[in-house]
Tab-separated table of C-alpha atoms and ligand atoms in Angstrom:
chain	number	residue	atom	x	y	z
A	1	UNK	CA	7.352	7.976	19.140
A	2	UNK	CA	10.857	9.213	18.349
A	3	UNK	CA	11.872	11.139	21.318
A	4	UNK	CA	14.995	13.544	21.101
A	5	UNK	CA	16.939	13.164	24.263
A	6	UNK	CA	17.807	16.819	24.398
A	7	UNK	CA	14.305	17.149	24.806
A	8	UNK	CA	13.388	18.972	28.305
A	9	UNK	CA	11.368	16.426	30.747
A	10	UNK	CA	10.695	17.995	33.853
A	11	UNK	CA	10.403	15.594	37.203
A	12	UNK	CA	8.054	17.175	40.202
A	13	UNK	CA	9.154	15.378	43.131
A	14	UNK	CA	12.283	14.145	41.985
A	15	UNK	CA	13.481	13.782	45.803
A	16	UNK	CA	11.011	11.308	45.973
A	17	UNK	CA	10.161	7.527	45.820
A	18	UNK	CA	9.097	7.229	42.014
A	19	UNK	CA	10.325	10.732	41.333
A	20	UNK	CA	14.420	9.824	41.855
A	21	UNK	CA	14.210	6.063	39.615
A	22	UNK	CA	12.150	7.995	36.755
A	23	UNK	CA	15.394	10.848	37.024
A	24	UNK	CA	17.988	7.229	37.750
A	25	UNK	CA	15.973	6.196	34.826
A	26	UNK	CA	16.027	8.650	32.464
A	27	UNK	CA	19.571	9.732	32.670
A	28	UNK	CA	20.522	6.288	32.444
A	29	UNK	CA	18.460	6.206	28.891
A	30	UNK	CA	20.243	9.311	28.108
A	31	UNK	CA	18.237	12.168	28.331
A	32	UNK	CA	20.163	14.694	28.944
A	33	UNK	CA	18.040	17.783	29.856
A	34	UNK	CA	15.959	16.858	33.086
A	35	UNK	CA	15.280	19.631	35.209
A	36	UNK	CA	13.785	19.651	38.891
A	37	UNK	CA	13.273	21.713	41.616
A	38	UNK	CA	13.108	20.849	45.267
A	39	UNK	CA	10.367	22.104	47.351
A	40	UNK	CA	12.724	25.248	48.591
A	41	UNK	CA	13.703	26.010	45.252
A	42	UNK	CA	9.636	25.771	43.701
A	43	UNK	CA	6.498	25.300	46.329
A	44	UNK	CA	4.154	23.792	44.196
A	45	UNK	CA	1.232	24.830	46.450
A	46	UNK	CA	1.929	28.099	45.492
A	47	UNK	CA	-0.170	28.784	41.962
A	48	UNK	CA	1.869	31.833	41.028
A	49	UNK	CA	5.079	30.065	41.318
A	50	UNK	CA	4.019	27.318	39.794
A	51	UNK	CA	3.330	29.170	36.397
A	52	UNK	CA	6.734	31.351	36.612
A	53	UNK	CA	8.556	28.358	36.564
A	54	UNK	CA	6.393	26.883	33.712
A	55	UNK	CA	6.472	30.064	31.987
A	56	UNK	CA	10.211	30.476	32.045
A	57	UNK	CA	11.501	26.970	31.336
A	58	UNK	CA	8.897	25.667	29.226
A	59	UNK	CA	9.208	21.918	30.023
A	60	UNK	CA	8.253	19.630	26.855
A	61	UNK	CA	7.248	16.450	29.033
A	62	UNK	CA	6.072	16.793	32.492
A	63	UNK	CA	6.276	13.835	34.935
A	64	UNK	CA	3.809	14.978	38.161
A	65	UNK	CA	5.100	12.641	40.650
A	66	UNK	CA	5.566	15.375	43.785
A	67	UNK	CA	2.641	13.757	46.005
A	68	UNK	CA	1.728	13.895	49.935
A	69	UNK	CA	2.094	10.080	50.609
A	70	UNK	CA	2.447	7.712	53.450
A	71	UNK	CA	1.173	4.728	54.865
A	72	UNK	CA	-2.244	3.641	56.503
A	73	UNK	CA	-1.350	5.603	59.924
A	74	UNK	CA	-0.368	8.647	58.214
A	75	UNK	CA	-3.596	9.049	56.034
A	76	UNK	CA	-5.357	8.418	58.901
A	77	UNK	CA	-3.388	11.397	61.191
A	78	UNK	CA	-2.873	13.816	58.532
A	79	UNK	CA	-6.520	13.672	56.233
A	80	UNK	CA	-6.420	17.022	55.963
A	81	UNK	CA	-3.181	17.756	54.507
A	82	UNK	CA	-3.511	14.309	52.057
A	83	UNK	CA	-6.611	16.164	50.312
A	84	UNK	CA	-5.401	19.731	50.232
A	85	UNK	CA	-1.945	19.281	49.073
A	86	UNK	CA	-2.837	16.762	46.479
A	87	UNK	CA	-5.436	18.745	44.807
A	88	UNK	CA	-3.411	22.158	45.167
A	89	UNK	CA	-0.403	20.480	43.954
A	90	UNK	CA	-1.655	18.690	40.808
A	91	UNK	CA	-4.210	21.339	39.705
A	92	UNK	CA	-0.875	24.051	39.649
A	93	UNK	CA	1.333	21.325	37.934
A	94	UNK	CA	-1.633	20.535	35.280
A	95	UNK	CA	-3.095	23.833	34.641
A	96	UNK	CA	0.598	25.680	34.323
A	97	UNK	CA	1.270	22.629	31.801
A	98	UNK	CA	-1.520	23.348	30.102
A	99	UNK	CA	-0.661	27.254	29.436
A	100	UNK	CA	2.702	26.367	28.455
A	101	UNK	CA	1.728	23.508	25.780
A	102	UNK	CA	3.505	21.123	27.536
A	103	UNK	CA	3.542	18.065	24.656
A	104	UNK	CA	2.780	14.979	26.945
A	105	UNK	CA	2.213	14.491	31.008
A	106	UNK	CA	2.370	11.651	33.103
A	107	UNK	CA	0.103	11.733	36.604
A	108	UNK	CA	0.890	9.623	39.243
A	109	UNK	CA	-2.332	7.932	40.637
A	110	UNK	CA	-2.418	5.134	43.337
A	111	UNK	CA	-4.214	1.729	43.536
A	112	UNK	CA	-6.562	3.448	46.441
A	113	UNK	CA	-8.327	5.164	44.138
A	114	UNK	CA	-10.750	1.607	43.255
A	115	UNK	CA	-13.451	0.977	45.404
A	116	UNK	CA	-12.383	-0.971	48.468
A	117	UNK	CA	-14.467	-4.437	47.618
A	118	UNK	CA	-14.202	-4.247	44.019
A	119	UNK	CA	-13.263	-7.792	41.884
A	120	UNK	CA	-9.721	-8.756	41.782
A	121	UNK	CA	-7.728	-8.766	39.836
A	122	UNK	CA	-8.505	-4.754	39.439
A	123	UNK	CA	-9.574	-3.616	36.095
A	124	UNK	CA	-9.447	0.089	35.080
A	125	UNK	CA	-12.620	-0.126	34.226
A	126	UNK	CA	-14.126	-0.674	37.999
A	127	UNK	CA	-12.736	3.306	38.310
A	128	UNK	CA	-15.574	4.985	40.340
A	129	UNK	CA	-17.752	2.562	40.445
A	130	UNK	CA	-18.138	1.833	44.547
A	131	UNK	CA	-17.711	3.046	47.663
A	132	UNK	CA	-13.892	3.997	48.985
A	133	UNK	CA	-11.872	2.546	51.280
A	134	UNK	CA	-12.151	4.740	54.402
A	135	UNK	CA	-8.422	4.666	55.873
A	136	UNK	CA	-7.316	6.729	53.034
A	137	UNK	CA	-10.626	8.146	51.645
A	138	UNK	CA	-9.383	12.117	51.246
A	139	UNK	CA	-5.566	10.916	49.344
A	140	UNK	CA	-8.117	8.740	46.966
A	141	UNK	CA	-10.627	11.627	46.564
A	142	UNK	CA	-7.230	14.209	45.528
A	143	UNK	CA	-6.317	11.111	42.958
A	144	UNK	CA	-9.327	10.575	41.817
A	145	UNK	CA	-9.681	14.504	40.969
A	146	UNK	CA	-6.212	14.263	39.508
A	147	UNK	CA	-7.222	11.865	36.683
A	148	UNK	CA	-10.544	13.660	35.797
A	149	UNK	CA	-8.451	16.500	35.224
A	150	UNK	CA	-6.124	14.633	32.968
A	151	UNK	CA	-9.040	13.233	31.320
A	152	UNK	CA	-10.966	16.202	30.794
A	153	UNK	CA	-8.318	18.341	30.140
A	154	UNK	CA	-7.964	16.256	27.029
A	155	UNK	CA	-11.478	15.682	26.200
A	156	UNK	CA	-11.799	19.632	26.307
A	157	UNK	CA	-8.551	21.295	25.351
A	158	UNK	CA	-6.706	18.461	22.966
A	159	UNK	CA	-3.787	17.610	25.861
A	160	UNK	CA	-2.613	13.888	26.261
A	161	UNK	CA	-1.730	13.979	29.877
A	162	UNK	CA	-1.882	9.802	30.762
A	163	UNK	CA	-2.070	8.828	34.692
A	164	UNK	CA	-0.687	5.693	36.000
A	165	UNK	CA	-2.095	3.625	39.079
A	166	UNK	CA	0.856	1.759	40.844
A	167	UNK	CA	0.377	-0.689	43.339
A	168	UNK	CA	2.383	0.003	46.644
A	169	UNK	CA	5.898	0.903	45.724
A	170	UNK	CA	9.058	0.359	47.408
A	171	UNK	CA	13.048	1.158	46.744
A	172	UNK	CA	15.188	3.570	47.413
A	173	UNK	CA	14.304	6.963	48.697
A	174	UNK	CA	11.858	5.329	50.697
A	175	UNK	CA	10.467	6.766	53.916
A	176	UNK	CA	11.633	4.489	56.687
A	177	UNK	CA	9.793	6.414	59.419
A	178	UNK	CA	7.838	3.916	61.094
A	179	UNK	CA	4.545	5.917	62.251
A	180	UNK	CA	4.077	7.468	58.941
A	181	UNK	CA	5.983	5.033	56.225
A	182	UNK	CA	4.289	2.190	53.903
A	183	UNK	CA	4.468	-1.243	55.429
A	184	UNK	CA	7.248	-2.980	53.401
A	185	UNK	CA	10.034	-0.193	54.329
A	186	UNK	CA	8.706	-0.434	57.858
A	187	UNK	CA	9.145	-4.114	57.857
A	188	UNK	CA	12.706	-3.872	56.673
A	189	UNK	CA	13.571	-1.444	59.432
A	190	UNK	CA	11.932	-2.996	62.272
A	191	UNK	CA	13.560	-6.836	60.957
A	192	UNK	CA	16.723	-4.937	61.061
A	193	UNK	CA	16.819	-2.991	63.994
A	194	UNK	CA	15.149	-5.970	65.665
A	195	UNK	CA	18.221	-8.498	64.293
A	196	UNK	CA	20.701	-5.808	65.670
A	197	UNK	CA	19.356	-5.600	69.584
A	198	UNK	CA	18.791	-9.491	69.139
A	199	UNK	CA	14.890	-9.044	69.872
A	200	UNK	CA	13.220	-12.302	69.978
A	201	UNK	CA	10.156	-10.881	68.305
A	202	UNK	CA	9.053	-8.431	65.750
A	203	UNK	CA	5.649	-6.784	66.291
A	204	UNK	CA	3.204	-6.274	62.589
A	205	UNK	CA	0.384	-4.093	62.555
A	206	UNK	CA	-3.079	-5.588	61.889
A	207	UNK	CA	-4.138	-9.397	61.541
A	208	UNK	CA	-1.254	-9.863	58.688
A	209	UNK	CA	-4.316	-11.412	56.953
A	210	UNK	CA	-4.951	-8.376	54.272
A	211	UNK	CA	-3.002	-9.097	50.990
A	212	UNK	CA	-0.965	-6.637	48.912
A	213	UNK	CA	0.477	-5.500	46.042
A	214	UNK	CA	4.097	-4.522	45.424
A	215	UNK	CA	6.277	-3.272	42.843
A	216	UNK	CA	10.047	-1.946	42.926
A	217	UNK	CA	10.217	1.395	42.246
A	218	UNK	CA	12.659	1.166	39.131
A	219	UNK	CA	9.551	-1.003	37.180
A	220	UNK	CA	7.198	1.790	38.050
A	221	UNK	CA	9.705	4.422	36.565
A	222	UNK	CA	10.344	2.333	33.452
A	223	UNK	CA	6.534	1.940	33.301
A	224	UNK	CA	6.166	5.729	32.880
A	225	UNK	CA	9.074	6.184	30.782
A	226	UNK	CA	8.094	3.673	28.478
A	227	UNK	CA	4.333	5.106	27.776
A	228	UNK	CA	6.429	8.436	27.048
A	229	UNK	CA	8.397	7.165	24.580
A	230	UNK	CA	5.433	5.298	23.261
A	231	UNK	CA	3.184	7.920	22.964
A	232	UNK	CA	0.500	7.013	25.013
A	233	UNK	CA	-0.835	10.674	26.095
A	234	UNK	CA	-4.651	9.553	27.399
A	235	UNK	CA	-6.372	7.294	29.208
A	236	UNK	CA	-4.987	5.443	32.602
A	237	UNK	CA	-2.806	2.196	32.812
A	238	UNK	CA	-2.817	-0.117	36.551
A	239	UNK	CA	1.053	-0.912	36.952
A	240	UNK	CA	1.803	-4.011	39.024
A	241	UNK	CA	3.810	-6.826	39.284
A	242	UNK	CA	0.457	-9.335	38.835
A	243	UNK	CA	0.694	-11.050	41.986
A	244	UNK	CA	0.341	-9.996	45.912
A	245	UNK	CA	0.878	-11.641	49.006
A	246	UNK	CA	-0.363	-11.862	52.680
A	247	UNK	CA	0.973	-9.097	55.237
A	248	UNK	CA	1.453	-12.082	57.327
A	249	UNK	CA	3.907	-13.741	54.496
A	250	UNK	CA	5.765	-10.453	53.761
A	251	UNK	CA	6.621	-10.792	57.349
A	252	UNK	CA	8.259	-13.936	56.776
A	253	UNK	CA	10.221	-12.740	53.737
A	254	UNK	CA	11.537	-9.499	54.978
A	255	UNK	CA	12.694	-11.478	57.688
A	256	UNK	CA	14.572	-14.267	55.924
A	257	UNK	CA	16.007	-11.312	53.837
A	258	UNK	CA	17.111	-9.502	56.806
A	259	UNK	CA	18.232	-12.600	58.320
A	260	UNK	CA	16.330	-12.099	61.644
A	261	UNK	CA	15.243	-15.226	63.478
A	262	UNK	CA	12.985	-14.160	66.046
A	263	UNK	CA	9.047	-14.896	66.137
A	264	UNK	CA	6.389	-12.820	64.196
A	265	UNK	CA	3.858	-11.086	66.212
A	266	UNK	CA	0.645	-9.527	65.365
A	267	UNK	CA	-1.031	-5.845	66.852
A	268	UNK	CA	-4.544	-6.757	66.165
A	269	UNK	CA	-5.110	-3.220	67.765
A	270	UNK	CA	-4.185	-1.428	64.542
A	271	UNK	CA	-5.962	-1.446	61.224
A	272	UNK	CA	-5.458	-3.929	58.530
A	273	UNK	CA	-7.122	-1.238	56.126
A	274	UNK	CA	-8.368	-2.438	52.426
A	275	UNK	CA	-8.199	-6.498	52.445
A	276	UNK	CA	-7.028	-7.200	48.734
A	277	UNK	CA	-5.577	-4.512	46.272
A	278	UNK	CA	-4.656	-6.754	43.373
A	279	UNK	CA	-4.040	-4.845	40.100
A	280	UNK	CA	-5.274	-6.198	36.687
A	281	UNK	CA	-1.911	-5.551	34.394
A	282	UNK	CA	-3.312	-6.685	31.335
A	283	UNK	CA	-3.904	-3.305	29.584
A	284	UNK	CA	-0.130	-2.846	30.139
A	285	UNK	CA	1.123	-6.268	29.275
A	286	UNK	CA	-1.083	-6.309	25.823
A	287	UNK	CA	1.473	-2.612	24.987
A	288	UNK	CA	4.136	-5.104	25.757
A	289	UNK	CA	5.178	-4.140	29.295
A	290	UNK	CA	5.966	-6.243	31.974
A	291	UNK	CA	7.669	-5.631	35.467
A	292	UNK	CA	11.070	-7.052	35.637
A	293	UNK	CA	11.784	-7.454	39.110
A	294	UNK	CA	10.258	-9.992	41.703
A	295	UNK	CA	9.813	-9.695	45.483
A	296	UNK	CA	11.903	-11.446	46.830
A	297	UNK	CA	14.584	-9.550	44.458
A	298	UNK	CA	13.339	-5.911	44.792
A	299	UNK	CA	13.840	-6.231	48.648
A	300	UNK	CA	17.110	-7.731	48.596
A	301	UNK	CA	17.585	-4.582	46.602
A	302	UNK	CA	15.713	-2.332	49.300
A	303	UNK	CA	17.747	-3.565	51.975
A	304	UNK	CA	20.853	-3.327	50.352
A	305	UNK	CA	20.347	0.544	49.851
A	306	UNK	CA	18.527	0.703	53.400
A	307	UNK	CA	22.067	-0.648	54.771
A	308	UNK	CA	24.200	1.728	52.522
A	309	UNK	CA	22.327	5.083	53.956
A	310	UNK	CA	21.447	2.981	57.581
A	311	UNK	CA	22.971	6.128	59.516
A	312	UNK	CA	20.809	8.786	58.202
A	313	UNK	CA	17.552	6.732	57.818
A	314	UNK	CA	17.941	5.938	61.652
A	315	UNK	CA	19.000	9.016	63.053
A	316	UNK	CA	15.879	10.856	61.173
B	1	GFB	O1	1.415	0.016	53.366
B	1	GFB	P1	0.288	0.407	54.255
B	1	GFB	O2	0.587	1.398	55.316
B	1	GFB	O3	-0.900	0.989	53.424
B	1	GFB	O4	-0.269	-0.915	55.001
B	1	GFB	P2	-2.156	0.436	52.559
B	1	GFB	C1	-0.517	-2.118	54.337
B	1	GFB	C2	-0.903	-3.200	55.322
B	1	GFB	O5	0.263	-3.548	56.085
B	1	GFB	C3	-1.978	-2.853	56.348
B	1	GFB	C4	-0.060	-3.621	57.461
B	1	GFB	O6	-2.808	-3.969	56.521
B	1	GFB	C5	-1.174	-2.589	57.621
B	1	GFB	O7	-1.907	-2.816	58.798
B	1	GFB	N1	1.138	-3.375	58.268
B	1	GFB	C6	1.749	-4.298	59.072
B	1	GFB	C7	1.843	-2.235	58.380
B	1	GFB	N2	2.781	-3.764	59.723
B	1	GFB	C8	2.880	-2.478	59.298
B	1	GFB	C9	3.780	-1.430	59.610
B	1	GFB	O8	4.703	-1.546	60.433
B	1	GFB	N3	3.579	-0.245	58.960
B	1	GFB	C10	2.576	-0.074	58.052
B	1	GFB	N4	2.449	1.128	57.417
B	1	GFB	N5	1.683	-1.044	57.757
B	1	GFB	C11	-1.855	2.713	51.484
B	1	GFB	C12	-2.634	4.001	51.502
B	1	GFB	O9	-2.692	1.767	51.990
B	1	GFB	O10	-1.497	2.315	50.192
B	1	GFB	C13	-1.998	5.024	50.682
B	1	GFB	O11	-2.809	4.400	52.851
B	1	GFB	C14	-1.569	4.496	49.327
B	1	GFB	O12	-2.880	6.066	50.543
B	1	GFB	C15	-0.789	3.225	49.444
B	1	GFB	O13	-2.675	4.302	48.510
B	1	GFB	C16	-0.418	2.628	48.117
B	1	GFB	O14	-1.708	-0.489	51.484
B	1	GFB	O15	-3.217	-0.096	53.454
């Protein structure tokens, strides 16, 4: 699909992880009329606001990628406000695109949303069919609403809103905030901090035997953008990089990136949550996607912008 790049794309959450690379993205393709709001400017929670701003700027593509998120600590502290600002969030975003006949939306899902022992690699297809992983049970109930709104929306009113299930994401705009961030930004912060007061160990949470998923942010964004310009308005698409790794062996790499030489420890006292989260790419790949960044790339990339913004990520 031909898209004009004057055409108006609007990015919820553009202060975000995957919300700044699709806006890096997109201007870098070009478009040239991507609006956002932060949350001072718009509160999403708030439904009447919501559809002023839909009603007055009319957005033509919608990208919904404003999201409570965090890590396996902050799901488990803050249930209450994963599941309530999720669902109040999306439902304002999908219903006030709906009035406004916005052309095309993209939802951003998460792996979580599969059962917790389900095969891997992870098919679509295994969507709802098992119990949940409990550490972050409410965030995967607000996803899981998210997409049967998409998918009923256009089963019952004609929309094409697609959602896309990324694997753990990383890059910049990160949180680095170790109690409530994901574990590979937490791993570059505590190599580096560890490197600079010449610890001679680094402590991991869990049994660094769990294995995981991860994806640069900029693949995820290009992901999105290219299903846009494809077309692709229904269904939902795993995004991955096809292979995952041991906590344990992430460890090591972060470390060798950092270039910190002390020993690797592990807090058995703190939970190694879901043990595999592998996503099955292969609905992507046959559209002709693939992720262009590897690993041991995307964090020398991490850490690079981690070091050029090291005085406010610490001092927050
Ligand atoms: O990234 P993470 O917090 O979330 O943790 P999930 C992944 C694994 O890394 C777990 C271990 O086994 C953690 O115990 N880990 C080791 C650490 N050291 C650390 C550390 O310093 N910090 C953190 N955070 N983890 C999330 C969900 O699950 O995945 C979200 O909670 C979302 O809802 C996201 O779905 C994609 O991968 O377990």
């Amino acid at each position: 699909m031909q898209i004009n790049k004057k055409s108006k794309i609007y990015v919820a959450g553009h202060r975000g992880l995957v919300g700044s690379a699709l806006v890096r993205q997109l201007e870098g393709l070009g478009y040239s009329n991507i609006i956002c709001r932060t949350r001072k400017e718009l509160d999403l929670l708030n439904q009447a606001a919501t559809n002023n701003f839909f009603n007055i700027e009319k957005p033509e593509y919608v990208f919904l990628a404003a999201a409570k998120v965090g890590g396996i600590m902050a799901n488990s502290t803050y249930p209450a406000e994963f599941i309530y600002e999720n669902l109040q969030v999306q439902t304002n975003v999908i219903q006030a695109a709906y009035q406004v006949n916005v052309k095309w939306l993209c939802f951003l899902g998460s792996s979580c949303i599969y059962p917790r022992d389900c095969p891997q690699p992870i098919m679509e297809e295994y969507f709802l069919s098992g119990p949940l992983e409990k550490s972050n049970e409410p965030y995967a109930v607000a996803k899981i609403a998210g997409i049967e709104l998409c998918n009923s929306f256009n089963q019952g009113l004609g929309t094409n809103y697609v959602s896309v299930m990324p694997t753990n994401l990383y890059g910049p705009n990160d949180s680095y905030n170790l109690e409530e961030s994901h574990v590979l930004p937490a791993l570059i912060r505590k190599a580096h901090e560890a490197k600079l007061r010449g610890d001679h160990e680094m402590v991991v949470w869990g049994s660094g035997e769990p294995f995981r998923e991860f994806l640069y942010v900029d693949d995820m964004a290009d992901a999105c953008i290219f299903l846009m310009e494809k077309g692709i308005g229904r269904g939902m698409f795993n995004i991955g990089l096809g292979e995952d790794i041991s906590i344990g062996q992430l460890a090591h790499l972060v470390a060798e990136i950092v270039e910190f030489k002390g020993a690797i420890v592990f807090d058995r006292t703190k939970p190694d949550g879901t043990p595999r989260k592998l996503l099955d790419v292969s609905r992507m790949s046959e559209l002709g996607w693939k992720a262009k960044t590897s690993l041991a790339d995307g964090i020398a990339l991490a850490y690079a912008d981690f070091l050029r913004n090291e005085n406010a990520i610490l001092s927050s």
